[in-house]
Structures are given as C-alpha cells and as structure tokens.
C-alpha cells in the first residue's frame, strides 16, 4: 500500500478474508477436522485472495482479460485441490456424493453452467470494467476491496464469481466422468470367466 490514504491497492475486506481463510484452512489440515461450511468457504477465499494479489505482478506484461481468465482457472483449481486434501486428511467420504445420479440431468447441468460461464465472460470482457467509480456506492466498494485504478478490486471481484462457476463446472464434470467410468466397468465382461 503506497500510503494510508484510501482507497488502498488491496482493500481491507480481501486482506481480512484471506488471513482468516489461511488460518481456518491451516487449522483444518493440521488438526484433521471434518469439512464444514466455514472450512468450505475458507478453502475458496484463501486461493482467491492469494492469486488475485499475485496477478497484480503480471499486469505490466499481460492484458487484464488474460490475467482474469488465468486467475479464475487457477483459483478454481487451487480450491478443488485444497478441498480434496482437507477431505482426505479428515477421512471424510469421497469428494462428491454419487447418490441419485442421473446422467442426462448432469449433462444438462454441465451444458447450462458452461453457457452461464461463457455469457459471464462475454459480459465481463465486453464492457469497460476498469473505469473508476463515480457514485458513492461504487466508492464504498472501492474502499472495501481496493481502488479500481490499481485493478486489484476488479481482479478479485471478477475472479470471485468466475471461479465459482468454474468450480461448479468441475464438480459436475467429475461426477459425470466417475459415473461413466463406473458404468463402463460394469458393462465390461469379467476376464476371470474366460477360459
């Protein structure tokens, strides 16, 4: 932060959220605690804050749109990794429950979520999201997340929503692939019966 005058490069909300989520995630891994809603949110907010902050270092080399897209993918991947590790360490059931799986419904869900993500990217990349706020509500958001002129608040907010959609896409894809693999194993003739 270049000075104590507001808005900061990184606002107080992402700083507090990232520090809190780092603490909760570390405690969950060290003490092997089961996954709860608090730990689920922390597993998401921790990589979101870290990756958004790291993205600032690459802004002078790459386009903001490229940074945002890579940040969303990295945040979603890190969340899935942290979530999976926490589930394994605590001895919880598998990553995604497979009860009442319907392949047709899951494929439609995947199609729907993919369309939402494409629409989201088109909207975000088509409109000037980097212009500074002029109304008081926007200024309050800048005070909480960071000044738009520094671009951290844009990266953080856009990655927050985009990464959530990518996580949903990943969850549906994993469920679908696991079910398809299980069905292909069931349909395969048993090699032990061959003579």
Short mmCIF file of N, CA and C in Angstrom, two decimals:
data_model
loop_
_atom_site.label_atom_id
_atom_site.label_comp_id
_atom_site.label_asym_id
_atom_site.label_seq_id
_atom_site.Cartn_x
_atom_site.Cartn_y
_atom_site.Cartn_z
N UNK A 1 0.83 -1.17 0.00
CA UNK A 1 0.00 0.00 0.00
C UNK A 1 0.88 1.24 0.00
N UNK A 2 0.77 2.08 -1.01
CA UNK A 2 1.67 3.22 -1.12
C UNK A 2 1.47 4.26 -0.03
N UNK A 3 0.27 4.36 0.55
CA UNK A 3 0.04 5.36 1.59
C UNK A 3 -1.12 4.90 2.45
N UNK A 4 -1.39 5.68 3.48
CA UNK A 4 -2.51 5.36 4.36
C UNK A 4 -3.82 5.95 3.85
N UNK A 5 -3.78 6.73 2.79
CA UNK A 5 -4.99 7.31 2.24
C UNK A 5 -5.79 6.25 1.50
N UNK A 6 -7.09 6.29 1.62
CA UNK A 6 -7.97 5.32 0.97
C UNK A 6 -8.36 5.84 -0.40
N UNK A 7 -8.70 4.99 -1.37
CA UNK A 7 -8.69 3.53 -1.27
C UNK A 7 -7.30 2.94 -1.46
N UNK A 8 -7.04 1.84 -0.77
CA UNK A 8 -5.77 1.14 -0.89
C UNK A 8 -5.72 0.31 -2.16
N UNK A 9 -4.52 -0.16 -2.47
CA UNK A 9 -4.38 -1.08 -3.61
C UNK A 9 -5.20 -2.34 -3.35
N UNK A 10 -5.01 -2.93 -2.19
CA UNK A 10 -5.79 -4.08 -1.75
C UNK A 10 -6.60 -3.62 -0.54
N UNK A 11 -7.90 -3.70 -0.66
CA UNK A 11 -8.78 -3.20 0.39
C UNK A 11 -8.78 -4.07 1.64
N UNK A 12 -9.38 -3.58 2.71
CA UNK A 12 -9.38 -4.32 3.98
C UNK A 12 -10.17 -5.63 3.94
N UNK A 13 -11.23 -5.70 3.13
CA UNK A 13 -12.04 -6.93 3.08
C UNK A 13 -11.24 -8.11 2.52
N UNK A 14 -10.56 -7.98 1.37
CA UNK A 14 -9.75 -9.12 0.89
C UNK A 14 -8.62 -9.48 1.84
N UNK A 15 -8.03 -8.48 2.49
CA UNK A 15 -6.94 -8.77 3.43
C UNK A 15 -7.44 -9.60 4.59
N UNK A 16 -8.53 -9.17 5.21
CA UNK A 16 -9.10 -9.89 6.36
C UNK A 16 -9.60 -11.27 5.92
N UNK A 17 -10.29 -11.35 4.78
CA UNK A 17 -10.83 -12.63 4.30
C UNK A 17 -9.71 -13.62 4.01
N UNK A 18 -8.62 -13.16 3.42
CA UNK A 18 -7.51 -14.06 3.09
C UNK A 18 -6.78 -14.52 4.35
N UNK A 19 -6.54 -13.62 5.29
CA UNK A 19 -5.89 -14.00 6.54
C UNK A 19 -6.75 -14.98 7.34
N UNK A 20 -8.04 -14.71 7.42
CA UNK A 20 -8.96 -15.61 8.13
C UNK A 20 -9.00 -16.98 7.47
N UNK A 21 -9.11 -16.99 6.15
CA UNK A 21 -9.21 -18.28 5.44
C UNK A 21 -7.90 -19.06 5.53
N UNK A 22 -6.76 -18.36 5.54
CA UNK A 22 -5.48 -19.06 5.71
C UNK A 22 -5.42 -19.73 7.08
N UNK A 23 -5.87 -19.01 8.10
CA UNK A 23 -5.88 -19.57 9.47
C UNK A 23 -6.81 -20.79 9.55
N UNK A 24 -8.03 -20.66 9.05
CA UNK A 24 -9.01 -21.76 9.12
C UNK A 24 -8.54 -22.97 8.33
N UNK A 25 -7.99 -22.74 7.14
CA UNK A 25 -7.51 -23.86 6.31
C UNK A 25 -6.34 -24.56 6.98
N UNK A 26 -5.40 -23.80 7.54
CA UNK A 26 -4.25 -24.40 8.23
C UNK A 26 -4.69 -25.23 9.42
N UNK A 27 -5.59 -24.69 10.23
CA UNK A 27 -6.09 -25.41 11.40
C UNK A 27 -6.80 -26.69 10.98
N UNK A 28 -7.59 -26.62 9.91
CA UNK A 28 -8.33 -27.79 9.43
C UNK A 28 -7.37 -28.89 8.98
N UNK A 29 -6.27 -28.51 8.31
CA UNK A 29 -5.32 -29.51 7.83
C UNK A 29 -4.47 -30.08 8.97
N UNK A 30 -4.04 -29.21 9.88
CA UNK A 30 -3.18 -29.67 10.98
C UNK A 30 -3.94 -30.57 11.95
N UNK A 31 -5.16 -30.17 12.28
CA UNK A 31 -5.93 -30.92 13.28
C UNK A 31 -6.86 -31.96 12.66
N UNK A 32 -6.83 -32.11 11.34
CA UNK A 32 -7.63 -33.11 10.62
C UNK A 32 -9.11 -33.01 10.96
N UNK A 33 -9.62 -31.81 10.92
CA UNK A 33 -11.02 -31.60 11.23
C UNK A 33 -11.88 -31.85 9.99
N UNK A 34 -13.13 -32.25 10.23
CA UNK A 34 -14.03 -32.54 9.12
C UNK A 34 -14.44 -31.26 8.41
N UNK A 35 -14.87 -31.42 7.16
CA UNK A 35 -15.25 -30.28 6.35
C UNK A 35 -16.59 -29.71 6.84
N UNK A 36 -16.60 -28.42 7.08
CA UNK A 36 -17.82 -27.72 7.47
C UNK A 36 -18.02 -26.56 6.49
N UNK A 37 -19.12 -25.84 6.65
CA UNK A 37 -19.37 -24.69 5.78
C UNK A 37 -18.29 -23.63 5.91
N UNK A 38 -17.83 -23.41 7.14
CA UNK A 38 -16.78 -22.42 7.39
C UNK A 38 -15.49 -22.82 6.67
N UNK A 39 -15.12 -24.08 6.76
CA UNK A 39 -13.89 -24.54 6.11
C UNK A 39 -14.04 -24.57 4.59
N UNK A 40 -15.24 -24.84 4.12
CA UNK A 40 -15.50 -24.82 2.68
C UNK A 40 -15.29 -23.41 2.13
N UNK A 41 -15.84 -22.40 2.81
CA UNK A 41 -15.68 -21.00 2.38
C UNK A 41 -14.21 -20.58 2.48
N UNK A 42 -13.54 -21.00 3.55
CA UNK A 42 -12.13 -20.65 3.72
C UNK A 42 -11.27 -21.27 2.63
N UNK A 43 -11.59 -22.50 2.23
CA UNK A 43 -10.83 -23.17 1.17
C UNK A 43 -10.99 -22.45 -0.16
N UNK A 44 -12.07 -21.70 -0.32
CA UNK A 44 -12.27 -20.92 -1.54
C UNK A 44 -11.64 -19.54 -1.44
N UNK A 45 -11.83 -18.86 -0.32
CA UNK A 45 -11.34 -17.49 -0.18
C UNK A 45 -9.82 -17.40 -0.11
N UNK A 46 -9.17 -18.43 0.42
CA UNK A 46 -7.71 -18.40 0.55
C UNK A 46 -7.02 -18.30 -0.82
N UNK A 47 -7.27 -19.25 -1.76
CA UNK A 47 -6.61 -19.08 -3.06
C UNK A 47 -7.09 -17.87 -3.84
N UNK A 48 -8.35 -17.48 -3.63
CA UNK A 48 -8.87 -16.29 -4.32
C UNK A 48 -8.05 -15.06 -3.98
N UNK A 49 -7.80 -14.83 -2.69
CA UNK A 49 -7.02 -13.66 -2.28
C UNK A 49 -5.57 -13.73 -2.71
N UNK A 50 -4.95 -14.90 -2.54
CA UNK A 50 -3.54 -15.06 -2.91
C UNK A 50 -3.34 -14.88 -4.41
N UNK A 51 -4.16 -15.55 -5.21
CA UNK A 51 -3.99 -15.50 -6.67
C UNK A 51 -4.32 -14.11 -7.20
N UNK A 52 -5.32 -13.44 -6.62
CA UNK A 52 -5.63 -12.07 -7.05
C UNK A 52 -4.46 -11.13 -6.76
N UNK A 53 -3.82 -11.31 -5.60
CA UNK A 53 -2.66 -10.47 -5.26
C UNK A 53 -1.48 -10.78 -6.18
N UNK A 54 -1.24 -12.05 -6.46
CA UNK A 54 -0.14 -12.43 -7.35
C UNK A 54 -0.38 -11.90 -8.76
N UNK A 55 -1.65 -11.87 -9.18
CA UNK A 55 -1.99 -11.40 -10.53
C UNK A 55 -1.54 -9.97 -10.77
N UNK A 56 -1.48 -9.15 -9.72
CA UNK A 56 -1.05 -7.76 -9.88
C UNK A 56 0.37 -7.66 -10.45
N UNK A 57 1.20 -8.65 -10.14
CA UNK A 57 2.60 -8.61 -10.61
C UNK A 57 2.70 -8.80 -12.12
N UNK A 58 1.68 -9.41 -12.73
CA UNK A 58 1.75 -9.71 -14.17
C UNK A 58 0.99 -8.69 -15.02
N UNK A 59 0.40 -7.67 -14.40
CA UNK A 59 -0.41 -6.72 -15.17
C UNK A 59 0.42 -5.90 -16.16
N UNK A 60 1.68 -5.63 -15.84
CA UNK A 60 2.50 -4.85 -16.77
C UNK A 60 2.95 -5.67 -17.98
N UNK A 61 2.82 -7.00 -17.91
CA UNK A 61 3.24 -7.87 -19.02
C UNK A 61 2.07 -8.34 -19.87
N UNK A 62 0.92 -8.59 -19.24
CA UNK A 62 -0.20 -9.22 -19.94
C UNK A 62 -1.45 -8.36 -19.85
N UNK A 63 -2.38 -8.65 -20.74
CA UNK A 63 -3.66 -7.97 -20.77
C UNK A 63 -4.49 -8.35 -19.55
N UNK A 64 -5.29 -7.41 -19.04
CA UNK A 64 -6.12 -7.66 -17.86
C UNK A 64 -7.07 -8.84 -18.09
N UNK A 65 -7.61 -8.97 -19.30
CA UNK A 65 -8.54 -10.08 -19.58
C UNK A 65 -7.84 -11.43 -19.45
N UNK A 66 -6.63 -11.51 -19.94
CA UNK A 66 -5.86 -12.76 -19.83
C UNK A 66 -5.56 -13.07 -18.36
N UNK A 67 -5.18 -12.05 -17.60
CA UNK A 67 -4.89 -12.22 -16.17
C UNK A 67 -6.13 -12.72 -15.44
N UNK A 68 -7.28 -12.13 -15.75
CA UNK A 68 -8.54 -12.54 -15.10
C UNK A 68 -8.88 -13.98 -15.43
N UNK A 69 -8.77 -14.35 -16.70
CA UNK A 69 -9.10 -15.72 -17.11
C UNK A 69 -8.17 -16.74 -16.44
N UNK A 70 -6.89 -16.46 -16.44
CA UNK A 70 -5.94 -17.38 -15.80
C UNK A 70 -6.15 -17.42 -14.28
N UNK A 71 -6.51 -16.27 -13.70
CA UNK A 71 -6.78 -16.22 -12.27
C UNK A 71 -7.98 -17.06 -11.88
N UNK A 72 -9.02 -17.02 -12.70
CA UNK A 72 -10.21 -17.83 -12.43
C UNK A 72 -9.88 -19.32 -12.48
N UNK A 73 -9.14 -19.72 -13.49
CA UNK A 73 -8.77 -21.14 -13.63
C UNK A 73 -7.89 -21.57 -12.46
N UNK A 74 -6.91 -20.74 -12.11
CA UNK A 74 -6.00 -21.08 -11.01
C UNK A 74 -6.75 -21.12 -9.68
N UNK A 75 -7.65 -20.18 -9.43
CA UNK A 75 -8.40 -20.16 -8.18
C UNK A 75 -9.28 -21.40 -8.06
N UNK A 76 -9.98 -21.74 -9.14
CA UNK A 76 -10.84 -22.93 -9.12
C UNK A 76 -10.01 -24.19 -8.89
N UNK A 77 -8.87 -24.30 -9.57
CA UNK A 77 -8.01 -25.49 -9.41
C UNK A 77 -7.46 -25.59 -7.99
N UNK A 78 -7.01 -24.47 -7.43
CA UNK A 78 -6.48 -24.48 -6.06
C UNK A 78 -7.57 -24.82 -5.05
N UNK A 79 -8.77 -24.29 -5.25
CA UNK A 79 -9.87 -24.62 -4.34
C UNK A 79 -10.16 -26.12 -4.36
N UNK A 80 -10.26 -26.69 -5.57
CA UNK A 80 -10.53 -28.13 -5.68
C UNK A 80 -9.42 -28.92 -5.00
N UNK A 81 -8.16 -28.49 -5.18
CA UNK A 81 -7.04 -29.17 -4.53
C UNK A 81 -7.11 -29.09 -3.02
N UNK A 82 -7.34 -27.89 -2.48
CA UNK A 82 -7.43 -27.72 -1.03
C UNK A 82 -8.60 -28.51 -0.47
N UNK A 83 -9.74 -28.45 -1.14
CA UNK A 83 -10.94 -29.16 -0.69
C UNK A 83 -10.69 -30.67 -0.66
N UNK A 84 -10.07 -31.19 -1.71
CA UNK A 84 -9.78 -32.62 -1.78
C UNK A 84 -8.81 -33.04 -0.69
N UNK A 85 -7.76 -32.26 -0.47
CA UNK A 85 -6.78 -32.58 0.58
C UNK A 85 -7.45 -32.57 1.96
N UNK A 86 -8.27 -31.54 2.22
CA UNK A 86 -8.96 -31.48 3.51
C UNK A 86 -9.87 -32.68 3.71
N UNK A 87 -10.57 -33.11 2.66
CA UNK A 87 -11.46 -34.26 2.78
C UNK A 87 -10.66 -35.54 3.05
N UNK A 88 -9.53 -35.71 2.38
CA UNK A 88 -8.71 -36.91 2.58
C UNK A 88 -8.05 -36.93 3.96
N UNK A 89 -7.53 -35.78 4.39
CA UNK A 89 -6.86 -35.70 5.68
C UNK A 89 -7.82 -35.99 6.82
N UNK A 90 -9.05 -35.48 6.72
CA UNK A 90 -10.03 -35.69 7.79
C UNK A 90 -10.72 -37.04 7.70
N UNK A 91 -10.48 -37.80 6.61
CA UNK A 91 -11.10 -39.11 6.45
C UNK A 91 -12.58 -39.04 6.09
N UNK A 92 -13.00 -37.93 5.52
CA UNK A 92 -14.40 -37.78 5.11
C UNK A 92 -14.69 -38.63 3.88
N UNK A 93 -15.98 -38.79 3.54
CA UNK A 93 -16.35 -39.52 2.32
C UNK A 93 -15.76 -38.88 1.08
N UNK A 94 -15.91 -39.52 -0.09
CA UNK A 94 -15.31 -39.01 -1.32
C UNK A 94 -15.68 -37.56 -1.62
N UNK A 95 -14.99 -37.03 -2.60
CA UNK A 95 -15.11 -35.62 -2.96
C UNK A 95 -16.56 -35.21 -3.23
N UNK A 96 -17.27 -36.00 -4.03
CA UNK A 96 -18.62 -35.65 -4.43
C UNK A 96 -19.51 -36.87 -4.26
N UNK A 97 -20.61 -36.72 -3.55
CA UNK A 97 -21.54 -37.83 -3.35
C UNK A 97 -22.20 -38.21 -4.67
N UNK A 98 -22.42 -39.52 -4.85
CA UNK A 98 -22.96 -40.01 -6.12
C UNK A 98 -24.39 -40.51 -5.99
N UNK A 99 -25.05 -40.25 -4.87
CA UNK A 99 -26.41 -40.74 -4.69
C UNK A 99 -27.34 -40.09 -5.71
N UNK A 100 -28.29 -40.87 -6.19
CA UNK A 100 -29.32 -40.41 -7.11
C UNK A 100 -28.72 -39.70 -8.32
N UNK A 101 -27.75 -40.32 -8.94
CA UNK A 101 -27.10 -39.74 -10.11
C UNK A 101 -27.96 -40.00 -11.34
N UNK A 102 -28.17 -38.96 -12.14
CA UNK A 102 -28.91 -39.08 -13.40
C UNK A 102 -28.03 -38.47 -14.48
N UNK A 103 -27.54 -39.33 -15.40
CA UNK A 103 -26.57 -38.88 -16.40
C UNK A 103 -27.14 -37.78 -17.29
N UNK A 104 -28.38 -37.94 -17.74
CA UNK A 104 -28.97 -36.93 -18.62
C UNK A 104 -29.08 -35.59 -17.90
N UNK A 105 -29.53 -35.63 -16.65
CA UNK A 105 -29.66 -34.40 -15.88
C UNK A 105 -28.31 -33.74 -15.66
N UNK A 106 -27.28 -34.54 -15.36
CA UNK A 106 -25.94 -33.99 -15.14
C UNK A 106 -25.37 -33.36 -16.40
N UNK A 107 -25.61 -33.98 -17.55
CA UNK A 107 -25.12 -33.40 -18.81
C UNK A 107 -25.82 -32.08 -19.11
N UNK A 108 -27.13 -31.99 -18.82
CA UNK A 108 -27.83 -30.73 -18.99
C UNK A 108 -27.31 -29.68 -18.02
N UNK A 109 -27.03 -30.10 -16.78
CA UNK A 109 -26.45 -29.16 -15.80
C UNK A 109 -25.11 -28.63 -16.28
N UNK A 110 -24.27 -29.53 -16.81
CA UNK A 110 -22.96 -29.13 -17.32
C UNK A 110 -23.12 -28.14 -18.48
N UNK A 111 -24.03 -28.43 -19.37
CA UNK A 111 -24.29 -27.55 -20.51
C UNK A 111 -24.76 -26.17 -20.03
N UNK A 112 -25.67 -26.16 -19.06
CA UNK A 112 -26.23 -24.92 -18.53
C UNK A 112 -25.15 -24.08 -17.83
N UNK A 113 -24.33 -24.71 -17.00
CA UNK A 113 -23.28 -23.99 -16.27
C UNK A 113 -22.22 -23.47 -17.25
N UNK A 114 -21.90 -24.27 -18.26
CA UNK A 114 -20.93 -23.81 -19.27
C UNK A 114 -21.46 -22.59 -20.02
N UNK A 115 -22.76 -22.59 -20.34
CA UNK A 115 -23.36 -21.42 -21.00
C UNK A 115 -23.32 -20.18 -20.09
N UNK A 116 -23.58 -20.39 -18.81
CA UNK A 116 -23.51 -19.27 -17.86
C UNK A 116 -22.11 -18.69 -17.82
N UNK A 117 -21.10 -19.57 -17.80
CA UNK A 117 -19.71 -19.08 -17.75
C UNK A 117 -19.34 -18.33 -19.02
N UNK A 118 -19.74 -18.85 -20.17
CA UNK A 118 -19.45 -18.16 -21.44
C UNK A 118 -20.14 -16.80 -21.46
N UNK A 119 -21.40 -16.76 -21.05
CA UNK A 119 -22.13 -15.49 -21.00
C UNK A 119 -21.46 -14.51 -20.04
N UNK A 120 -21.03 -15.03 -18.89
CA UNK A 120 -20.36 -14.18 -17.90
C UNK A 120 -19.08 -13.58 -18.48
N UNK A 121 -18.29 -14.40 -19.16
CA UNK A 121 -17.04 -13.91 -19.76
C UNK A 121 -17.31 -12.88 -20.85
N UNK A 122 -18.34 -13.13 -21.66
CA UNK A 122 -18.68 -12.17 -22.72
C UNK A 122 -19.07 -10.82 -22.12
N UNK A 123 -19.90 -10.86 -21.07
CA UNK A 123 -20.33 -9.61 -20.43
C UNK A 123 -19.14 -8.88 -19.80
N UNK A 124 -18.32 -9.62 -19.05
CA UNK A 124 -17.18 -9.01 -18.35
C UNK A 124 -16.18 -8.43 -19.34
N UNK A 125 -15.91 -9.16 -20.42
CA UNK A 125 -14.87 -8.72 -21.35
C UNK A 125 -15.39 -7.73 -22.40
N UNK A 126 -16.70 -7.55 -22.49
CA UNK A 126 -17.27 -6.63 -23.48
C UNK A 126 -17.47 -5.23 -22.93
N UNK A 127 -17.60 -5.11 -21.61
CA UNK A 127 -17.86 -3.81 -21.00
C UNK A 127 -16.62 -3.31 -20.26
N UNK A 128 -16.44 -2.01 -20.19
CA UNK A 128 -15.24 -1.45 -19.52
C UNK A 128 -15.35 -1.59 -18.00
N UNK A 129 -14.86 -2.69 -17.46
CA UNK A 129 -14.94 -2.92 -16.01
C UNK A 129 -13.87 -2.16 -15.24
N UNK A 130 -12.93 -1.55 -15.95
CA UNK A 130 -11.83 -0.87 -15.26
C UNK A 130 -12.07 0.62 -15.03
N UNK A 131 -13.20 1.14 -15.52
CA UNK A 131 -13.45 2.57 -15.32
C UNK A 131 -13.72 2.85 -13.85
N UNK A 132 -13.25 3.99 -13.40
CA UNK A 132 -13.37 4.35 -11.98
C UNK A 132 -14.81 4.66 -11.61
N UNK A 133 -15.14 4.40 -10.36
CA UNK A 133 -16.49 4.66 -9.85
C UNK A 133 -16.70 6.16 -9.67
N UNK A 134 -17.94 6.59 -9.87
CA UNK A 134 -18.26 7.99 -9.64
C UNK A 134 -19.37 8.16 -8.61
N UNK A 135 -20.18 7.11 -8.40
CA UNK A 135 -21.25 7.24 -7.41
C UNK A 135 -20.76 6.73 -6.06
N UNK A 136 -21.47 7.12 -5.01
CA UNK A 136 -20.99 6.80 -3.66
C UNK A 136 -20.98 5.31 -3.37
N UNK A 137 -21.94 4.55 -3.93
CA UNK A 137 -21.96 3.10 -3.70
C UNK A 137 -20.71 2.45 -4.27
N UNK A 138 -20.32 2.86 -5.47
CA UNK A 138 -19.11 2.31 -6.09
C UNK A 138 -17.87 2.71 -5.29
N UNK A 139 -17.86 3.93 -4.78
CA UNK A 139 -16.71 4.36 -4.00
C UNK A 139 -16.58 3.54 -2.71
N UNK A 140 -17.71 3.21 -2.11
CA UNK A 140 -17.69 2.36 -0.91
C UNK A 140 -17.11 0.99 -1.24
N UNK A 141 -17.48 0.43 -2.39
CA UNK A 141 -16.93 -0.87 -2.82
C UNK A 141 -15.42 -0.75 -3.02
N UNK A 142 -14.98 0.36 -3.60
CA UNK A 142 -13.54 0.59 -3.77
C UNK A 142 -12.83 0.66 -2.43
N UNK A 143 -13.45 1.32 -1.45
CA UNK A 143 -12.85 1.41 -0.12
C UNK A 143 -12.71 0.03 0.52
N UNK A 144 -13.67 -0.87 0.26
CA UNK A 144 -13.67 -2.19 0.87
C UNK A 144 -12.75 -3.17 0.14
N UNK A 145 -12.76 -3.15 -1.20
CA UNK A 145 -11.99 -4.13 -1.99
C UNK A 145 -10.66 -3.59 -2.49
N UNK A 146 -10.55 -2.30 -2.68
CA UNK A 146 -9.34 -1.70 -3.23
C UNK A 146 -9.69 -0.79 -4.39
N UNK A 147 -8.87 0.19 -4.63
CA UNK A 147 -9.13 1.16 -5.69
C UNK A 147 -9.14 0.53 -7.07
N UNK A 148 -10.12 0.93 -7.89
CA UNK A 148 -10.21 0.37 -9.24
C UNK A 148 -9.02 0.74 -10.10
N UNK A 149 -8.42 1.89 -9.82
CA UNK A 149 -7.28 2.32 -10.62
C UNK A 149 -6.10 1.37 -10.47
N UNK A 150 -6.03 0.66 -9.33
CA UNK A 150 -4.96 -0.32 -9.12
C UNK A 150 -5.30 -1.68 -9.68
N UNK A 151 -6.58 -1.90 -10.02
CA UNK A 151 -7.10 -3.10 -10.68
C UNK A 151 -7.22 -4.34 -9.78
N UNK A 152 -6.79 -4.28 -8.53
CA UNK A 152 -6.93 -5.47 -7.67
C UNK A 152 -8.40 -5.78 -7.42
N UNK A 153 -9.20 -4.75 -7.12
CA UNK A 153 -10.61 -4.98 -6.81
C UNK A 153 -11.34 -5.60 -8.00
N UNK A 154 -10.94 -5.23 -9.21
CA UNK A 154 -11.56 -5.80 -10.41
C UNK A 154 -11.20 -7.28 -10.52
N UNK A 155 -9.92 -7.58 -10.36
CA UNK A 155 -9.47 -8.97 -10.43
C UNK A 155 -10.16 -9.81 -9.36
N UNK A 156 -10.22 -9.29 -8.14
CA UNK A 156 -10.81 -10.02 -7.01
C UNK A 156 -12.29 -10.30 -7.23
N UNK A 157 -13.04 -9.26 -7.60
CA UNK A 157 -14.49 -9.41 -7.78
C UNK A 157 -14.83 -10.30 -8.97
N UNK A 158 -14.15 -10.10 -10.08
CA UNK A 158 -14.45 -10.90 -11.28
C UNK A 158 -14.02 -12.35 -11.07
N UNK A 159 -12.88 -12.57 -10.43
CA UNK A 159 -12.44 -13.94 -10.15
C UNK A 159 -13.36 -14.64 -9.15
N UNK A 160 -13.91 -13.88 -8.22
CA UNK A 160 -14.81 -14.47 -7.22
C UNK A 160 -15.98 -15.18 -7.90
N UNK A 161 -16.65 -14.49 -8.81
CA UNK A 161 -17.82 -15.07 -9.48
C UNK A 161 -17.40 -16.11 -10.52
N UNK A 162 -16.42 -15.77 -11.34
CA UNK A 162 -15.99 -16.69 -12.40
C UNK A 162 -15.46 -18.01 -11.87
N UNK A 163 -14.69 -17.95 -10.79
CA UNK A 163 -14.14 -19.17 -10.21
C UNK A 163 -15.23 -20.05 -9.62
N UNK A 164 -16.26 -19.44 -9.03
CA UNK A 164 -17.39 -20.22 -8.50
C UNK A 164 -18.06 -21.00 -9.62
N UNK A 165 -18.26 -20.36 -10.76
CA UNK A 165 -18.88 -21.05 -11.90
C UNK A 165 -17.97 -22.18 -12.38
N UNK A 166 -16.66 -21.95 -12.43
CA UNK A 166 -15.73 -23.00 -12.85
C UNK A 166 -15.70 -24.16 -11.85
N UNK A 167 -15.83 -23.87 -10.57
CA UNK A 167 -15.88 -24.93 -9.56
C UNK A 167 -17.12 -25.79 -9.77
N UNK A 168 -18.26 -25.14 -10.04
CA UNK A 168 -19.49 -25.90 -10.31
C UNK A 168 -19.32 -26.77 -11.56
N UNK A 169 -18.68 -26.22 -12.58
CA UNK A 169 -18.42 -26.99 -13.80
C UNK A 169 -17.53 -28.18 -13.51
N UNK A 170 -16.50 -27.98 -12.69
CA UNK A 170 -15.58 -29.07 -12.34
C UNK A 170 -16.30 -30.15 -11.55
N UNK A 171 -17.15 -29.75 -10.61
CA UNK A 171 -17.88 -30.73 -9.80
C UNK A 171 -18.80 -31.59 -10.65
N UNK A 172 -19.54 -30.95 -11.56
CA UNK A 172 -20.44 -31.70 -12.43
C UNK A 172 -19.64 -32.61 -13.36
N UNK A 173 -18.51 -32.12 -13.88
CA UNK A 173 -17.68 -32.93 -14.78
C UNK A 173 -17.13 -34.15 -14.06
N UNK A 174 -16.65 -33.97 -12.83
CA UNK A 174 -16.10 -35.09 -12.07
C UNK A 174 -17.17 -36.13 -11.79
N UNK A 175 -18.35 -35.68 -11.38
CA UNK A 175 -19.46 -36.62 -11.13
C UNK A 175 -19.79 -37.40 -12.39
N UNK A 176 -19.87 -36.71 -13.52
CA UNK A 176 -20.23 -37.36 -14.78
C UNK A 176 -19.16 -38.37 -15.20
N UNK A 177 -17.89 -37.98 -15.11
CA UNK A 177 -16.80 -38.89 -15.50
C UNK A 177 -16.74 -40.11 -14.60
N UNK A 178 -16.95 -39.91 -13.28
CA UNK A 178 -16.95 -41.05 -12.36
C UNK A 178 -18.08 -42.02 -12.67
N UNK A 179 -19.25 -41.48 -12.98
CA UNK A 179 -20.38 -42.35 -13.31
C UNK A 179 -20.15 -43.08 -14.63
N UNK A 180 -19.63 -42.39 -15.63
CA UNK A 180 -19.35 -43.04 -16.92
C UNK A 180 -18.30 -44.13 -16.75
N UNK A 181 -17.28 -43.87 -15.94
CA UNK A 181 -16.25 -44.88 -15.69
C UNK A 181 -16.84 -46.09 -14.97
N UNK A 182 -17.71 -45.83 -13.98
CA UNK A 182 -18.35 -46.93 -13.25
C UNK A 182 -19.24 -47.76 -14.17
N UNK A 183 -19.96 -47.10 -15.05
CA UNK A 183 -20.82 -47.83 -15.99
C UNK A 183 -20.01 -48.64 -16.99
N UNK A 184 -18.90 -48.08 -17.46
CA UNK A 184 -18.07 -48.84 -18.42
C UNK A 184 -17.44 -50.05 -17.75
N UNK A 185 -17.12 -49.95 -16.46
CA UNK A 185 -16.57 -51.09 -15.72
C UNK A 185 -17.63 -52.16 -15.53
N UNK A 186 -18.87 -51.76 -15.26
CA UNK A 186 -19.96 -52.73 -15.07
C UNK A 186 -20.30 -53.44 -16.38
N UNK A 187 -20.24 -52.70 -17.50
CA UNK A 187 -20.58 -53.30 -18.80
C UNK A 187 -19.49 -54.19 -19.36
N UNK A 188 -18.25 -54.03 -18.88
CA UNK A 188 -17.14 -54.81 -19.38
C UNK A 188 -17.27 -56.26 -18.89
N UNK A 189 -17.12 -57.25 -19.79
CA UNK A 189 -17.21 -58.66 -19.35
C UNK A 189 -16.06 -59.00 -18.42
N UNK A 190 -16.34 -59.85 -17.44
CA UNK A 190 -15.35 -60.23 -16.45
C UNK A 190 -14.30 -61.12 -17.11
N UNK A 191 -13.05 -60.73 -17.02
CA UNK A 191 -11.98 -61.51 -17.65
C UNK A 191 -11.73 -62.81 -16.90
N UNK A 192 -12.15 -62.89 -15.65
CA UNK A 192 -11.93 -64.11 -14.87
C UNK A 192 -12.77 -65.27 -15.34
N UNK A 193 -13.87 -65.04 -16.06
CA UNK A 193 -14.74 -66.11 -16.53
C UNK A 193 -14.23 -66.73 -17.83
N UNK A 194 -13.27 -66.08 -18.46
CA UNK A 194 -12.75 -66.62 -19.72
C UNK A 194 -11.86 -67.80 -19.49
N UNK A 195 -11.93 -68.77 -20.39
CA UNK A 195 -11.08 -69.96 -20.28
C UNK A 195 -10.08 -69.98 -21.42
#
